[in-house]
Each structure stands twice: as structure tokens, then as C-alpha cells.
GROMACS .gro file of C-alpha atoms in nm:
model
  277
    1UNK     CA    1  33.637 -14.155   8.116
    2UNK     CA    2  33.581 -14.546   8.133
    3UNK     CA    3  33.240 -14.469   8.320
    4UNK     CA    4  33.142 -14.294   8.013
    5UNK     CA    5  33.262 -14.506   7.771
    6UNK     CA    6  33.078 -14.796   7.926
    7UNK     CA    7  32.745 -14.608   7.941
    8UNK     CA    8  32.523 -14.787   7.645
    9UNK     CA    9  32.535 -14.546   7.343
   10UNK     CA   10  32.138 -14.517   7.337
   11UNK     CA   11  32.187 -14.373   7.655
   12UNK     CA   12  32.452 -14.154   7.561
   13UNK     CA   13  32.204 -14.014   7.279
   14UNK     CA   14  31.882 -13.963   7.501
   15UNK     CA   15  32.104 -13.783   7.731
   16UNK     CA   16  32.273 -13.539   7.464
   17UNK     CA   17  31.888 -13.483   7.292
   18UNK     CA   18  31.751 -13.416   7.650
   19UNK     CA   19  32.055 -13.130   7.705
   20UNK     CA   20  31.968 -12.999   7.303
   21UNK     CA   21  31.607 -12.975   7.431
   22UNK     CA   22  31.658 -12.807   7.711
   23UNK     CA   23  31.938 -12.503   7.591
   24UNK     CA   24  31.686 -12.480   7.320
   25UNK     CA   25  31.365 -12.414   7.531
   26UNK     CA   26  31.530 -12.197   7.803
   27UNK     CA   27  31.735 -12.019   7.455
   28UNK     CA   28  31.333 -11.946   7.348
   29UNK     CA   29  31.234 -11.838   7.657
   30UNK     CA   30  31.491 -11.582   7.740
   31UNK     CA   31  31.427 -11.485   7.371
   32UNK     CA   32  31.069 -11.424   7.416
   33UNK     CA   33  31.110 -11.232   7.736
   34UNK     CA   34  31.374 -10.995   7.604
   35UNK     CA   35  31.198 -10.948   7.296
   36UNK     CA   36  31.056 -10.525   7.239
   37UNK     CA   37  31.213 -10.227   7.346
   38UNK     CA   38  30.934 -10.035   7.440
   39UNK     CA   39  30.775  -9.985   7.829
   40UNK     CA   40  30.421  -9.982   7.833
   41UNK     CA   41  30.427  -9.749   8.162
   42UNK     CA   42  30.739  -9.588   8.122
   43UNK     CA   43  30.885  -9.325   7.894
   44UNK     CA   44  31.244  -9.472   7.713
   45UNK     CA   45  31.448  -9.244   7.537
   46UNK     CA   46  31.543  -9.349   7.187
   47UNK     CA   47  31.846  -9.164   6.966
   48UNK     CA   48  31.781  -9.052   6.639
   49UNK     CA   49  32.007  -9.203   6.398
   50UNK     CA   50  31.918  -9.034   6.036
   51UNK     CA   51  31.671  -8.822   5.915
   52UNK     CA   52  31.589  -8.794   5.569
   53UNK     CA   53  31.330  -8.487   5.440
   54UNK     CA   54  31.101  -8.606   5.215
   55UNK     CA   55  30.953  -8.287   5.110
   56UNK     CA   56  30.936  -7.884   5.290
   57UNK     CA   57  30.722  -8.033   5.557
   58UNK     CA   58  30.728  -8.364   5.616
   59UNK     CA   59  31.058  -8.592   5.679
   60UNK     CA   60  31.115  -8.948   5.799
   61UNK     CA   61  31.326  -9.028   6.130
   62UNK     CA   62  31.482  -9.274   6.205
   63UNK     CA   63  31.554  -9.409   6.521
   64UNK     CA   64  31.829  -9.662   6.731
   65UNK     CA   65  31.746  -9.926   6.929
   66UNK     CA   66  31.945 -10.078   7.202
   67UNK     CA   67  32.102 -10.369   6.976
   68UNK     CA   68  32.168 -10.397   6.610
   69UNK     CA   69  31.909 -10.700   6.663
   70UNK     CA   70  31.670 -10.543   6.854
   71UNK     CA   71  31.299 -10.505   6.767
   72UNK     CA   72  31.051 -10.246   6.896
   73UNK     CA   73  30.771 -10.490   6.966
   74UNK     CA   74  30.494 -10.292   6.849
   75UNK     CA   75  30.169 -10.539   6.808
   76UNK     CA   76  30.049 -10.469   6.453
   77UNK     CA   77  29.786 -10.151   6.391
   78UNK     CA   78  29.890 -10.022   6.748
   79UNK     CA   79  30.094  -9.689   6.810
   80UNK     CA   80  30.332  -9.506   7.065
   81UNK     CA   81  30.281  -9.215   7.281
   82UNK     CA   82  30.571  -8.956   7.187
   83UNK     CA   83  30.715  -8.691   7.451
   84UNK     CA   84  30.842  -8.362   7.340
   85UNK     CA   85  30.875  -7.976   7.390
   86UNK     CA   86  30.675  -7.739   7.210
   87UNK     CA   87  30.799  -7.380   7.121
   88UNK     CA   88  30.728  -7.278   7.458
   89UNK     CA   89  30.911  -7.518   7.673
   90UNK     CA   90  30.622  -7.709   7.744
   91UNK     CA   91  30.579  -8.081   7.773
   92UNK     CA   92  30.387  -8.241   7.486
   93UNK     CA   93  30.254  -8.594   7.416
   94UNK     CA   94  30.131  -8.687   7.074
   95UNK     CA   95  30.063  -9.035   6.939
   96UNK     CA   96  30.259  -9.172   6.627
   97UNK     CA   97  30.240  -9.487   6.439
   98UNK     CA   98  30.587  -9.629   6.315
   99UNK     CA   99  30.583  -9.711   5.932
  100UNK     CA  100  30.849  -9.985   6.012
  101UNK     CA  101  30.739 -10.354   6.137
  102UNK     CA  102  30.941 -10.587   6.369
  103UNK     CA  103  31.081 -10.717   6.102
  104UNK     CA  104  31.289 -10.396   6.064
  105UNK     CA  105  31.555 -10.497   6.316
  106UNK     CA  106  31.799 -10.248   6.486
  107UNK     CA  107  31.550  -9.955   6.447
  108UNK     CA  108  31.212  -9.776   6.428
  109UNK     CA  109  31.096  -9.526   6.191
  110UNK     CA  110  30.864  -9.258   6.182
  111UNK     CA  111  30.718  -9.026   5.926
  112UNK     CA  112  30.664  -8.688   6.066
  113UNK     CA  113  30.400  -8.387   5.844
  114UNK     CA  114  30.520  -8.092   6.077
  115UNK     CA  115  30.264  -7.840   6.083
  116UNK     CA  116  30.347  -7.443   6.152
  117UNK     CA  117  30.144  -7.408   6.477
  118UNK     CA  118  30.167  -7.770   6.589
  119UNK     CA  119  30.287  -7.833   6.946
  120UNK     CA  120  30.451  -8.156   6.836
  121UNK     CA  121  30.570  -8.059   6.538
  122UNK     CA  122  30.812  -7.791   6.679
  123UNK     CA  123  30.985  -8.075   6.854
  124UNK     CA  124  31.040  -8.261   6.530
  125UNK     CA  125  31.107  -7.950   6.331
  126UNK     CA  126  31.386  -7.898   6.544
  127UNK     CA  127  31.544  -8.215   6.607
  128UNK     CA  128  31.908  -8.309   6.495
  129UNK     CA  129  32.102  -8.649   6.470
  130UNK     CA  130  32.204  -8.728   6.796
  131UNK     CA  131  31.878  -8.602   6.979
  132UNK     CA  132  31.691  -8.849   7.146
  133UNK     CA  133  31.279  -8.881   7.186
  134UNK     CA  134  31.113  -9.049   7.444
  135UNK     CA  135  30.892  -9.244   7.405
  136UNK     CA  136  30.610  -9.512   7.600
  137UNK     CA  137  30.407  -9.800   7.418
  138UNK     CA  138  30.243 -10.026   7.276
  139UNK     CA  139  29.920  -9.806   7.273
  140UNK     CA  140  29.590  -9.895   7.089
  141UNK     CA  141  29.321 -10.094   7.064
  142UNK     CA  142  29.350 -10.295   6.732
  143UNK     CA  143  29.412 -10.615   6.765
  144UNK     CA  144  29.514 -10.864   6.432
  145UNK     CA  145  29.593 -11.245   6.376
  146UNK     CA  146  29.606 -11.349   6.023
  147UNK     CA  147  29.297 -11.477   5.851
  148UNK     CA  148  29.067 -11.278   6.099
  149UNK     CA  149  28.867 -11.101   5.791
  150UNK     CA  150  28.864 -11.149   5.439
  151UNK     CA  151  28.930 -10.805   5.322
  152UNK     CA  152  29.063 -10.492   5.503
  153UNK     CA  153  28.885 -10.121   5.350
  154UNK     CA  154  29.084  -9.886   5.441
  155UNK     CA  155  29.006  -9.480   5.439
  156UNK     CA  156  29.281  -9.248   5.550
  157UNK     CA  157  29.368  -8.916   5.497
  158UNK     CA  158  29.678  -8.705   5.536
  159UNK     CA  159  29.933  -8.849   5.813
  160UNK     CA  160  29.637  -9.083   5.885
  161UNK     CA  161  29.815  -9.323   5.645
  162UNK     CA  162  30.112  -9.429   5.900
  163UNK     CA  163  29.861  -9.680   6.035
  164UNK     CA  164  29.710  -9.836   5.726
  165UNK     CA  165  30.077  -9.845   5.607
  166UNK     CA  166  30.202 -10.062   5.865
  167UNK     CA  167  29.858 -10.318   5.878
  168UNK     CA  168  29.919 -10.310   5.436
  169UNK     CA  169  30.286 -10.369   5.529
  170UNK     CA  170  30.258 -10.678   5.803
  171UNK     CA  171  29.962 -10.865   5.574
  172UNK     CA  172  30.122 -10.833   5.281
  173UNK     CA  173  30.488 -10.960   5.365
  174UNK     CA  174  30.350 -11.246   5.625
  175UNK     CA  175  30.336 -11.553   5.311
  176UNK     CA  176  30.085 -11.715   5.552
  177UNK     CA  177  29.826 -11.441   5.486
  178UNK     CA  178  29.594 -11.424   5.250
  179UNK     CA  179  29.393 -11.115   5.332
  180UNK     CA  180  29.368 -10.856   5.078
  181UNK     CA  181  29.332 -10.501   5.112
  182UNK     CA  182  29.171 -10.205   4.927
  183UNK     CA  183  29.276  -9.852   5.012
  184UNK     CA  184  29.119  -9.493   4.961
  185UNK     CA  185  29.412  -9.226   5.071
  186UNK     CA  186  29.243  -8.866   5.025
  187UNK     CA  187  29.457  -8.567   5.044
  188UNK     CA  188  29.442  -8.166   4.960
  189UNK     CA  189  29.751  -8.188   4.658
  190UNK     CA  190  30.011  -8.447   4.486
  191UNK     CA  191  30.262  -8.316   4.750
  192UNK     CA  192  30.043  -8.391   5.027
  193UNK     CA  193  30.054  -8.807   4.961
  194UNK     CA  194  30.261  -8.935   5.244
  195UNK     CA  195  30.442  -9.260   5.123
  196UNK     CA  196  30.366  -9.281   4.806
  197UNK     CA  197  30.670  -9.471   4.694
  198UNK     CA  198  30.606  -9.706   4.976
  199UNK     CA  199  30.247  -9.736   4.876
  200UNK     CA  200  30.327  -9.780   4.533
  201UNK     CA  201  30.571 -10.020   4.541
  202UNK     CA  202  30.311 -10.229   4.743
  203UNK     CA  203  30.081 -10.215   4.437
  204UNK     CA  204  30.370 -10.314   4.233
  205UNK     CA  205  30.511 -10.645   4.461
  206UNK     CA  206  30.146 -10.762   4.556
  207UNK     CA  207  29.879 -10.673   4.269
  208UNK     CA  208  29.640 -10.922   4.323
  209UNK     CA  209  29.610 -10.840   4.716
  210UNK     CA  210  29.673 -10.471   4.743
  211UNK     CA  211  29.458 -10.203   4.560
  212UNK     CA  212  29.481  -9.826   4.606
  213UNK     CA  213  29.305  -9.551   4.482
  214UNK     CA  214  29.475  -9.200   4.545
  215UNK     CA  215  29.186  -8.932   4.591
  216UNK     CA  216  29.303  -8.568   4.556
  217UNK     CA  217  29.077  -8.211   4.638
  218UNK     CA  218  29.329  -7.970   4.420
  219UNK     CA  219  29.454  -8.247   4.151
  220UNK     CA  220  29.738  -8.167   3.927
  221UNK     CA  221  29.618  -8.109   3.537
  222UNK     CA  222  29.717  -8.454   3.441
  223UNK     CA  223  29.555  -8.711   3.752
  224UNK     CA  224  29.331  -9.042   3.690
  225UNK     CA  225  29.283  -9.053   4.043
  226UNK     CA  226  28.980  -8.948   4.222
  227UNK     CA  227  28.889  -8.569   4.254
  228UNK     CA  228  28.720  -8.418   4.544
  229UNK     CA  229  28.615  -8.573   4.875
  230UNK     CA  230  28.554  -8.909   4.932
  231UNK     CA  231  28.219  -9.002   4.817
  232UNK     CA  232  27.955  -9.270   4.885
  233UNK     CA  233  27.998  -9.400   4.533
  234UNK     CA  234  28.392  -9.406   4.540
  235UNK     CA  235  28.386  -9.644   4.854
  236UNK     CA  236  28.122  -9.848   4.672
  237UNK     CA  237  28.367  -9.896   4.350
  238UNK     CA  238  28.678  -9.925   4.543
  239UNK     CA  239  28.639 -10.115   4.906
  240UNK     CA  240  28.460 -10.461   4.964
  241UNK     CA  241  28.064 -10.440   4.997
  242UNK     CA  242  27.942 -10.513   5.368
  243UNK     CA  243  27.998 -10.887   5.491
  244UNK     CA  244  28.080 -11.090   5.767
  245UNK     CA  245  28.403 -11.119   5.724
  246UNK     CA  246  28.541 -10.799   5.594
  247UNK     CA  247  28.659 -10.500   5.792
  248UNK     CA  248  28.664 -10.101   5.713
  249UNK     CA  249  28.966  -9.925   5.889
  250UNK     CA  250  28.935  -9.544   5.919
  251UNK     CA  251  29.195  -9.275   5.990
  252UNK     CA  252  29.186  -8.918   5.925
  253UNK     CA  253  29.133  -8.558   6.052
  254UNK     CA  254  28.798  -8.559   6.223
  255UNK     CA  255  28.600  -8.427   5.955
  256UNK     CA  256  28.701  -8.665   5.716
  257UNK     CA  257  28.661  -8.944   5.984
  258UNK     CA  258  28.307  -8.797   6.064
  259UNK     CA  259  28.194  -8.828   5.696
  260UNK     CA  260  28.340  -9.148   5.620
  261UNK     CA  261  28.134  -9.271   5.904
  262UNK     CA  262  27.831  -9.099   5.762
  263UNK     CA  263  27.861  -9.255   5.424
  264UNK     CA  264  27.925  -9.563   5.546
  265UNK     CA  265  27.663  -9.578   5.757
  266UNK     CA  266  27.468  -9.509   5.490
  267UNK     CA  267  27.595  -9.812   5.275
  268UNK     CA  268  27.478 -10.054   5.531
  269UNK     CA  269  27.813 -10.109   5.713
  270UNK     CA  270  27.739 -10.226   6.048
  271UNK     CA  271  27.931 -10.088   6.331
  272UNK     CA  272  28.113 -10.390   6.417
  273UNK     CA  273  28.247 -10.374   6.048
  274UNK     CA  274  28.449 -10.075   6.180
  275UNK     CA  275  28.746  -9.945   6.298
  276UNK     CA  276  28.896  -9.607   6.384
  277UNK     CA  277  29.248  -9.543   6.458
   0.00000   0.00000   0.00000
């Protein structure tokens, strides 16, 4: 005790900083290494927790992870590989997008359209609270930093949202981004829109950096939306013109994404000014 009283108080201080500096560093390092829950080679298995139907075919899951602080770690735009059983017993592996970012802590969600004759979709159809899914990631080849374009155009259709939702979703709530974004979301009828609240309340919270236009093929009477297919001229009127520093994301069923390619294409996009999920 009188050693350390006699030390010189300076040296006392440097000491005490040094030990701060270095509890804080190896405190950020452990951090960064235990941060995500998800293997990249590996299948984990992941407990559902709630699920909430959002309409006769289509409900949202929600799943635990292993800490009430835990985050999946899913790089933005990128997906996971998801392992189920189809009606027949079989093994099935189907790709999903989470509509939830790593700033949901504690949990992942995913929105689920089941279709009648999907393989997946019997799994999901069928699960219960207290099932678990298995699942491997981060898969994908999207890669985003903020400020890397301008503008994002964005053309999805159906369940094709999930991944437009989540790239909307980080850019929007990061304070530090500027990027705006203008999206086209085609489906068959009202009921079809996946998200809409979501979507909406987007609109609502950031109206000078997030535009959508809702584009429907069976309309209800009363709709100010668009009506049809997507067109050449509604992706002139709605998404940024061709530049260097803008970006067209597409994600849809395959005829859809072959179209939008088309008509793109023809409106002097250049491939590198595209992206499909």
C-alpha cells in the first residue's frame, strides 16, 4: 500500500487509461467475433417463437435466437438457405430473405406466401410454435456500403419483395445514408401485396427518400395504382433514368424478371446498372 501511494499520480493515471484501453479493445474484439448466429457451412436449427397469419396464405414467423441480444448477422440484400420436409418426407432447401435487420435483436423474421403444391411451403404450412427450422447462411451476392449509388430502382413482384424490404429497411433507418429509393411492387390482387403496412409506413416516416408505386393485374374498383404489367413507360415515370451512380434491383417470378430485363434493356440501362436477387 505505501508502494502505491508513493507512485507519482501521473503514473497512477497512464497506468489506469492503459488497463481502460485494453478491457475495452479485447471487450470489442470478443464482441466482433461472437457477433451472428448463422454458419455459413453448417445447418443451425432455430425455434420458432410466434407466428402471426397475415392473410389465408401467407403468415410471418418468427424466430429465437440464442440470446435475447443476439443478432443474426445477415450482410444487407443477402439471404439464407432454409431446410425442410415436403409432403412426402423429403428433404427440401429453399432460399428466404428475412424482413428483419440486425438491428432486430433477439430474433429473425420471415414472411412466408405458402403455395398449394410448393415443396417448401408444406413445411411452413405445417409448422407450430415450438418447431424449429434449420437453417445455413449468409448466402448472396449483393454487396452494400452506404453512399455506393445515388438511387436504388427497385422492381419486385410477389414474395420477391422480402429483399427490397430489407435493402428499403437498412438505408432508410441508417441516419448516415442518404440514398433514396423508388419502388415498383407488381402483384395479381390487393390481397396479394406482401407488407404493405411495412411498406407503407416507410412512405409515411421517410417521404422525401422512399417512393412506391403499387402495380396491380386484377385491381379492386377503387385503385390509383398502376394496372396491368409493368410497362416500359411506368419504370420511366417512377425509377431514376440511367446514370452512373444509380442502381436497378430486380426480384420476381422469372417471367416478370425476364421482362423487366427486356424493358430495361430497352431504356438504355446498362448491365452493370443491374441487379437480380
Amino acid at each position: 500500500m505505501d508502494f502505491i501511494e508513493s507512485l507519482n499520480p501521473q503514473i497512477l493515471l497512464g497506468a489506469t487509461v492503459a488497463i481502460v484501453v485494453i478491457v475495452a479493445v479485447a471487450y470489442l474484439f470478443t464482441s466482433k467475433k461472437a457477433k451472428g448466429s448463422l454458419d455459413a457451412e453448417n445447418f443451425k436449427d432455430f425455434k420458432l417463437v410466434k407466428r402471426t397469419q397475415l392473410s389465408h396464405n401467407v403468415a410471418k414467423f418468427r424466430f429465437e435466437l440464442p440470446t435475447s441480444t443476439s443478432v443474426l448477422g445477415l450482410p444487407i440484400g443477402q439471404h439464407i438457405s432454409c431446410r425442410g420436409k415436403d409432403s412426402l418426407g423429403e428433404d427440401v432447401i429453399k432460399p428466404y430473405t428475412p424482413t428483419t435487420l440486425d438491428s432486430d435483436v433477439g430474433y429473425f423474421e420471415l414472411v412466408i406466401k405458402m403455395y398449394p403444391q410448393g415443396r417448401m411451403s408444406h413445411h411452413f404450412r405445417e409448422m407450430r410454435v415450438g418447431d424449429h427450422l434449420a437453417v445455413k447462411g449468409p448466402k448472396g451476392r449483393f454487396k452494400y456500403h452506404p453512399g455506393q449509388v445515388r438511387a436504388f430502382g427497385m422492381l419486385a413482384g410477389g414474395s420477391g419483395i422480402t429483399p427490397m424490404f430489407q435493402v428499403a429497411r437498412a438505408i432508410l433507418e441508417n441516419p448516415k445514408d442518404k440514398t433514396k429509393v423508388h419502388l415498383i411492387y407488381a402483384n395479381v390482387t390487393y390481397e396479394d401485396i406482401l407488407l404493405k403496412e411495412e411498406l407503407d409506413g416507410l412512405t409515411s416516416n421517410y417521404p422525401d427518400r422512399f417512393k412506391i408505386y403499387y402495380v396491380l393485374n386484377q385491381p379492386p374498383e377503387v385503385w390509383d395504382g398502376g394496372v396491368g404489367f409493368v410497362s416500359k413507360e411506368m419504370i420511366q415515370a417512377q425509377l431514376p433514368a440511367p446514370a452512373h451512380d444509380i442502381q436497378i434491383l430486380r426480384c420476381g417470378p422469372p417471367p416478370m424478371n425476364k421482362a423487366m430485363a427486356a424493358h430495361l434493356e430497352a431504356l438504355g440501362y446498362a448491365p452493370e446498372m443491374q441487379f437480380q436477387f
